[in-house]
Structures are given as structure tokens and as C-alpha cells.
Amino acid sequence: GLGIYLAEGSRNRKPKITNSEPLIINQAIKFFELIGVRKKRLKAWIQLHERSTKSFDKVKEFWLENTNLNKSNITKIRIKKSTGNAKIKEYGTLHLESSFVLSQLLMKNLLELIPSILEQLLDEQIIYFLQGAYAGEGHVGLAKSGSVNMVGYTTTNKKERDMIRVLLEKLSFK
């Protein structure tokens, strides 16, 4: 969960994770619950591209069927205006957030403590963290043989890039 939050989380407001994949949203729900935010306190809204061919009802139904959210969690659907030839996500992106004040303080502190937390983790735990981070911002290139030939992590934050590099090196990815 912390890896997903590093990759997909908001850092300047309420703790929020945004993604177009239900699997990531479900992991985010588990993470919020793990840090003490009950599901009924989570609010979600869907951002749908104006060129999407799906109806509001179909989009909401998709998120309710594919995530652990209830109708009471999803508060609204917003329409995103077209900008160029942006790729359209047919079911939009879901923005999951906690307005619980203590979660705001906790997330701020957790983000600051990530380097010291990671120093204490076992390799298996580092792998879980990296899986979360890579689910949001990473990519792995495969050769025709099926072997990994490139591992990348997309962020403009140099500290995050360095942290990911150090973790990969610790796991013998060079």
C-alpha cells in the first residue's frame, strides 16, 4: 500500500490515490483500512473523459462491481474536457480519498519516513513495496525471449528515483 501511495498518491491535500485499474484501487482501500481509515470514511469520485462512450450508470456499475466500494463511497462523476489526442480510459479514473484528519497527518509522516522504513525491511517486504510503486509508476521491458531487459520508474522526483534505484540494487538488479 505504501508503494502504491508513493506512486499514485496525492501529497498536497487529503490522502488520495487515483488510478484507472480496479486492482490498484482495491489495494488502496486495504492500505487505508490498514492505517485505520474505515471504508465508510472513504469517498471516491470518478473522472470520465468527455469522449468516453460509456454512460454514467455503466461507469459507476463497473467500479462498484470491480472494487470493494459501496454506492455510498462513490459521490460523483466529473467530466474531463478533451486536450489533444489523450488516450481515453473507457471507465475513467477513480479518485479515492480520506478526509479523516488523522490520516492526513499520518500520510505526511509516512512519506517522510519511507527511507528509514525501507532500511529496516526484509527483501520480501521490499519486493511488496516495489510491486506497489511499479503498479503506479513503473514499467518492465521484456526481450523476445521473455527475460527482463529493462526496468524503469517514471517520476520527476530525484529522491524517489534514487530510493527505487537503491532498493533494486539491494535486490541485485543493476
PDB file of C-alpha atoms in Angstrom:
ATOM      1  CA  GLY A   1       0.000   0.000   0.000  1.00  0.00           C
ATOM      2  CA  LEU A   2       2.774   2.446   0.829  1.00  0.00           C
ATOM      3  CA  GLY A   3       4.385   1.774  -2.561  1.00  0.00           C
ATOM      4  CA  ILE A   4       1.085   2.482  -4.315  1.00  0.00           C
ATOM      5  CA  TYR A   5       0.676   5.666  -2.308  1.00  0.00           C
ATOM      6  CA  LEU A   6       4.201   6.788  -3.228  1.00  0.00           C
ATOM      7  CA  ALA A   7       3.424   6.266  -6.920  1.00  0.00           C
ATOM      8  CA  GLU A   8      -0.235   7.296  -7.137  1.00  0.00           C
ATOM      9  CA  GLY A   9      -0.962   9.314  -4.012  1.00  0.00           C
ATOM     10  CA  SER A  10      -1.650  12.983  -3.550  1.00  0.00           C
ATOM     11  CA  ARG A  11       0.898  14.797  -1.434  1.00  0.00           C
ATOM     12  CA  ASN A  12      -0.601  18.245  -1.144  1.00  0.00           C
ATOM     13  CA  ARG A  13      -4.135  17.686   0.153  1.00  0.00           C
ATOM     14  CA  LYS A  14      -6.258  14.929   1.575  1.00  0.00           C
ATOM     15  CA  PRO A  15      -4.682  11.497   1.260  1.00  0.00           C
ATOM     16  CA  LYS A  16      -5.858  10.376  -2.183  1.00  0.00           C
ATOM     17  CA  ILE A  17      -4.965   7.623  -4.607  1.00  0.00           C
ATOM     18  CA  THR A  18      -6.029   7.911  -8.237  1.00  0.00           C
ATOM     19  CA  ASN A  19      -5.943   5.111 -10.790  1.00  0.00           C
ATOM     20  CA  SER A  20      -7.837   3.551 -13.680  1.00  0.00           C
ATOM     21  CA  GLU A  21      -7.238  -0.035 -12.519  1.00  0.00           C
ATOM     22  CA  PRO A  22      -9.638  -1.604 -10.009  1.00  0.00           C
ATOM     23  CA  LEU A  23      -6.840  -3.832  -8.664  1.00  0.00           C
ATOM     24  CA  ILE A  24      -4.862  -0.753  -7.593  1.00  0.00           C
ATOM     25  CA  ILE A  25      -7.961   0.842  -6.058  1.00  0.00           C
ATOM     26  CA  ASN A  26      -8.693  -2.340  -4.077  1.00  0.00           C
ATOM     27  CA  GLN A  27      -5.129  -2.366  -2.748  1.00  0.00           C
ATOM     28  CA  ALA A  28      -5.506   1.306  -1.837  1.00  0.00           C
ATOM     29  CA  ILE A  29      -8.698   0.509   0.104  1.00  0.00           C
ATOM     30  CA  LYS A  30      -6.817  -2.203   2.031  1.00  0.00           C
ATOM     31  CA  PHE A  31      -3.983   0.229   2.715  1.00  0.00           C
ATOM     32  CA  PHE A  32      -6.326   2.920   4.035  1.00  0.00           C
ATOM     33  CA  GLU A  33      -8.015   0.329   6.252  1.00  0.00           C
ATOM     34  CA  LEU A  34      -4.592  -0.827   7.484  1.00  0.00           C
ATOM     35  CA  ILE A  35      -3.756   2.691   8.655  1.00  0.00           C
ATOM     36  CA  GLY A  36      -7.097   2.963  10.448  1.00  0.00           C
ATOM     37  CA  VAL A  37      -9.434   4.582   7.910  1.00  0.00           C
ATOM     38  CA  ARG A  38     -12.672   2.619   7.803  1.00  0.00           C
ATOM     39  CA  LYS A  39     -14.120   2.026   4.342  1.00  0.00           C
ATOM     40  CA  LYS A  40     -17.248   4.016   5.161  1.00  0.00           C
ATOM     41  CA  ARG A  41     -14.999   7.095   5.646  1.00  0.00           C
ATOM     42  CA  LEU A  42     -13.518   6.757   2.154  1.00  0.00           C
ATOM     43  CA  LYS A  43     -15.018   8.914  -0.565  1.00  0.00           C
ATOM     44  CA  ALA A  44     -14.500   8.332  -4.239  1.00  0.00           C
ATOM     45  CA  TRP A  45     -15.295  10.188  -7.401  1.00  0.00           C
ATOM     46  CA  ILE A  46     -14.864   9.159 -10.996  1.00  0.00           C
ATOM     47  CA  GLN A  47     -13.260  11.305 -13.656  1.00  0.00           C
ATOM     48  CA  LEU A  48     -14.614  10.375 -17.072  1.00  0.00           C
ATOM     49  CA  HIS A  49     -13.321  11.737 -20.350  1.00  0.00           C
ATOM     50  CA  GLU A  50     -15.904  13.654 -22.356  1.00  0.00           C
ATOM     51  CA  ARG A  51     -15.256  11.390 -25.378  1.00  0.00           C
ATOM     52  CA  SER A  52     -15.937   8.193 -23.427  1.00  0.00           C
ATOM     53  CA  THR A  53     -18.630   6.015 -24.991  1.00  0.00           C
ATOM     54  CA  LYS A  54     -19.789   4.638 -21.625  1.00  0.00           C
ATOM     55  CA  SER A  55     -22.806   6.023 -19.796  1.00  0.00           C
ATOM     56  CA  PHE A  56     -22.523   7.342 -16.243  1.00  0.00           C
ATOM     57  CA  ASP A  57     -24.546   4.381 -14.988  1.00  0.00           C
ATOM     58  CA  LYS A  58     -22.281   1.837 -16.740  1.00  0.00           C
ATOM     59  CA  VAL A  59     -19.153   3.536 -15.417  1.00  0.00           C
ATOM     60  CA  LYS A  60     -20.432   3.605 -11.832  1.00  0.00           C
ATOM     61  CA  GLU A  61     -21.586  -0.016 -12.156  1.00  0.00           C
ATOM     62  CA  PHE A  62     -18.108  -1.023 -13.406  1.00  0.00           C
ATOM     63  CA  TRP A  63     -16.394   0.486 -10.353  1.00  0.00           C
ATOM     64  CA  LEU A  64     -18.921  -0.985  -7.936  1.00  0.00           C
ATOM     65  CA  GLU A  65     -18.578  -4.462  -9.472  1.00  0.00           C
ATOM     66  CA  ASN A  66     -14.779  -4.405  -9.681  1.00  0.00           C
ATOM     67  CA  THR A  67     -13.800  -2.749  -6.410  1.00  0.00           C
ATOM     68  CA  ASN A  68     -14.664  -3.191  -2.761  1.00  0.00           C
ATOM     69  CA  LEU A  69     -16.542   0.116  -2.730  1.00  0.00           C
ATOM     70  CA  ASN A  70     -20.224   0.630  -1.933  1.00  0.00           C
ATOM     71  CA  LYS A  71     -22.663   3.066  -3.548  1.00  0.00           C
ATOM     72  CA  SER A  72     -22.241   5.364  -0.553  1.00  0.00           C
ATOM     73  CA  ASN A  73     -18.481   5.660  -1.228  1.00  0.00           C
ATOM     74  CA  ILE A  74     -18.831   6.988  -4.794  1.00  0.00           C
ATOM     75  CA  THR A  75     -20.041  10.554  -4.516  1.00  0.00           C
ATOM     76  CA  LYS A  76     -19.922  11.891  -8.082  1.00  0.00           C
ATOM     77  CA  ILE A  77     -18.702  11.632 -11.642  1.00  0.00           C
ATOM     78  CA  ARG A  78     -16.806  14.516 -13.217  1.00  0.00           C
ATOM     79  CA  ILE A  79     -16.303  15.049 -16.920  1.00  0.00           C
ATOM     80  CA  LYS A  80     -12.804  15.801 -18.151  1.00  0.00           C
ATOM     81  CA  LYS A  81     -12.530  18.092 -21.178  1.00  0.00           C
ATOM     82  CA  SER A  82     -10.563  16.970 -24.222  1.00  0.00           C
ATOM     83  CA  THR A  83      -6.977  18.066 -24.536  1.00  0.00           C
ATOM     84  CA  GLY A  84      -5.437  16.892 -27.775  1.00  0.00           C
ATOM     85  CA  ASN A  85      -5.385  13.193 -28.514  1.00  0.00           C
ATOM     86  CA  ALA A  86      -5.211  11.929 -24.948  1.00  0.00           C
ATOM     87  CA  LYS A  87      -5.852   8.210 -24.546  1.00  0.00           C
ATOM     88  CA  ILE A  88      -9.371   7.646 -23.256  1.00  0.00           C
ATOM     89  CA  LYS A  89      -9.940   5.286 -20.356  1.00  0.00           C
ATOM     90  CA  GLU A  90     -13.415   3.938 -21.062  1.00  0.00           C
ATOM     91  CA  TYR A  91     -14.308   3.635 -17.384  1.00  0.00           C
ATOM     92  CA  GLY A  92     -12.412   6.736 -16.331  1.00  0.00           C
ATOM     93  CA  THR A  93     -10.164   7.050 -13.329  1.00  0.00           C
ATOM     94  CA  LEU A  94     -11.283   6.664  -9.766  1.00  0.00           C
ATOM     95  CA  HIS A  95     -10.103   9.136  -7.141  1.00  0.00           C
ATOM     96  CA  LEU A  96     -10.197   7.557  -3.677  1.00  0.00           C
ATOM     97  CA  GLU A  97      -9.647   9.882  -0.741  1.00  0.00           C
ATOM     98  CA  SER A  98      -9.833  10.116   3.011  1.00  0.00           C
ATOM     99  CA  SER A  99     -10.983  13.304   4.674  1.00  0.00           C
ATOM    100  CA  PHE A 100     -10.156  11.853   8.101  1.00  0.00           C
ATOM    101  CA  VAL A 101      -7.802  14.446   9.619  1.00  0.00           C
ATOM    102  CA  LEU A 102      -5.574  11.915  11.368  1.00  0.00           C
ATOM    103  CA  SER A 103      -4.980  10.090   8.075  1.00  0.00           C
ATOM    104  CA  GLN A 104      -3.689  13.357   6.587  1.00  0.00           C
ATOM    105  CA  LEU A 105      -1.125  13.678   9.366  1.00  0.00           C
ATOM    106  CA  LEU A 106      -0.216  10.004   9.216  1.00  0.00           C
ATOM    107  CA  MET A 107       0.378  10.022   5.453  1.00  0.00           C
ATOM    108  CA  LYS A 108       2.511  13.143   5.625  1.00  0.00           C
ATOM    109  CA  ASN A 109       4.706  11.497   8.264  1.00  0.00           C
ATOM    110  CA  LEU A 110       4.801   8.129   6.498  1.00  0.00           C
ATOM    111  CA  LEU A 111       6.038   9.732   3.292  1.00  0.00           C
ATOM    112  CA  GLU A 112       8.833  11.463   5.186  1.00  0.00           C
ATOM    113  CA  LEU A 113       9.763   8.207   6.930  1.00  0.00           C
ATOM    114  CA  ILE A 114       9.799   5.961   3.843  1.00  0.00           C
ATOM    115  CA  PRO A 115      13.624   5.885   3.544  1.00  0.00           C
ATOM    116  CA  SER A 116      14.118   4.860   7.179  1.00  0.00           C
ATOM    117  CA  ILE A 117      11.217   2.370   6.982  1.00  0.00           C
ATOM    118  CA  LEU A 118      12.713   0.755   3.888  1.00  0.00           C
ATOM    119  CA  GLU A 119      16.118   0.353   5.544  1.00  0.00           C
ATOM    120  CA  GLN A 120      14.518  -1.997   8.079  1.00  0.00           C
ATOM    121  CA  LEU A 121      12.587  -4.191   5.639  1.00  0.00           C
ATOM    122  CA  LEU A 122      13.424  -7.716   4.615  1.00  0.00           C
ATOM    123  CA  ASP A 123      13.906  -8.395   0.902  1.00  0.00           C
ATOM    124  CA  GLU A 124      10.411  -9.906   0.618  1.00  0.00           C
ATOM    125  CA  GLN A 125       8.886  -6.746   2.110  1.00  0.00           C
ATOM    126  CA  ILE A 126      10.928  -4.562  -0.256  1.00  0.00           C
ATOM    127  CA  ILE A 127       9.521  -6.570  -3.157  1.00  0.00           C
ATOM    128  CA  TYR A 128       5.964  -5.828  -1.950  1.00  0.00           C
ATOM    129  CA  PHE A 129       6.795  -2.131  -1.705  1.00  0.00           C
ATOM    130  CA  LEU A 130       8.277  -2.132  -5.213  1.00  0.00           C
ATOM    131  CA  GLN A 131       5.267  -4.008  -6.599  1.00  0.00           C
ATOM    132  CA  GLY A 132       3.032  -1.220  -5.320  1.00  0.00           C
ATOM    133  CA  ALA A 133       5.282   1.542  -6.612  1.00  0.00           C
ATOM    134  CA  TYR A 134       5.706  -0.123 -10.004  1.00  0.00           C
ATOM    135  CA  ALA A 135       1.958  -0.704 -10.314  1.00  0.00           C
ATOM    136  CA  GLY A 136       1.630   3.081 -10.371  1.00  0.00           C
ATOM    137  CA  GLU A 137       4.758   4.480 -11.994  1.00  0.00           C
ATOM    138  CA  GLY A 138       6.909   1.638 -13.217  1.00  0.00           C
ATOM    139  CA  HIS A 139       7.420  -0.374 -16.326  1.00  0.00           C
ATOM    140  CA  VAL A 140       9.360  -3.513 -17.133  1.00  0.00           C
ATOM    141  CA  GLY A 141      10.605  -4.265 -20.619  1.00  0.00           C
ATOM    142  CA  LEU A 142      10.808  -7.832 -21.843  1.00  0.00           C
ATOM    143  CA  ALA A 143      13.088  -9.249 -24.508  1.00  0.00           C
ATOM    144  CA  LYS A 144      11.676 -11.552 -27.196  1.00  0.00           C
ATOM    145  CA  SER A 145      12.940 -14.457 -25.106  1.00  0.00           C
ATOM    146  CA  GLY A 146      10.736 -13.325 -22.228  1.00  0.00           C
ATOM    147  CA  SER A 147      13.601 -12.218 -19.995  1.00  0.00           C
ATOM    148  CA  VAL A 148      13.640  -8.770 -18.408  1.00  0.00           C
ATOM    149  CA  ASN A 149      15.802  -6.364 -20.370  1.00  0.00           C
ATOM    150  CA  MET A 150      14.798  -3.028 -18.839  1.00  0.00           C
ATOM    151  CA  VAL A 151      13.274  -1.758 -15.604  1.00  0.00           C
ATOM    152  CA  GLY A 152      12.098   1.857 -15.384  1.00  0.00           C
ATOM    153  CA  TYR A 153      10.347   4.066 -12.880  1.00  0.00           C
ATOM    154  CA  THR A 154       8.716   7.305 -14.026  1.00  0.00           C
ATOM    155  CA  THR A 155       8.891  10.224 -11.625  1.00  0.00           C
ATOM    156  CA  THR A 156      10.330  13.701 -11.685  1.00  0.00           C
ATOM    157  CA  ASN A 157      11.285  13.406  -8.014  1.00  0.00           C
ATOM    158  CA  LYS A 158      15.014  12.636  -7.822  1.00  0.00           C
ATOM    159  CA  LYS A 159      14.781  11.365  -4.218  1.00  0.00           C
ATOM    160  CA  GLU A 160      12.163   8.810  -5.270  1.00  0.00           C
ATOM    161  CA  ARG A 161      14.216   7.699  -8.292  1.00  0.00           C
ATOM    162  CA  ASP A 162      17.304   7.281  -6.096  1.00  0.00           C
ATOM    163  CA  MET A 163      15.324   5.370  -3.477  1.00  0.00           C
ATOM    164  CA  ILE A 164      13.924   2.971  -6.100  1.00  0.00           C
ATOM    165  CA  ARG A 165      17.417   2.512  -7.588  1.00  0.00           C
ATOM    166  CA  VAL A 166      18.903   1.674  -4.165  1.00  0.00           C
ATOM    167  CA  LEU A 167      16.134  -0.859  -3.481  1.00  0.00           C
ATOM    168  CA  LEU A 168      16.623  -2.533  -6.862  1.00  0.00           C
ATOM    169  CA  GLU A 169      20.379  -2.687  -6.275  1.00  0.00           C
ATOM    170  CA  LYS A 170      19.788  -4.226  -2.844  1.00  0.00           C
ATOM    171  CA  LEU A 171      17.791  -6.935  -4.607  1.00  0.00           C
ATOM    172  CA  SER A 172      20.689  -7.358  -7.117  1.00  0.00           C
ATOM    173  CA  PHE A 173      19.061  -5.554 -10.068  1.00  0.00           C
ATOM    174  CA  LYS A 174      21.823  -3.491 -11.641  1.00  0.00           C
TER     175      LYS A 174
END
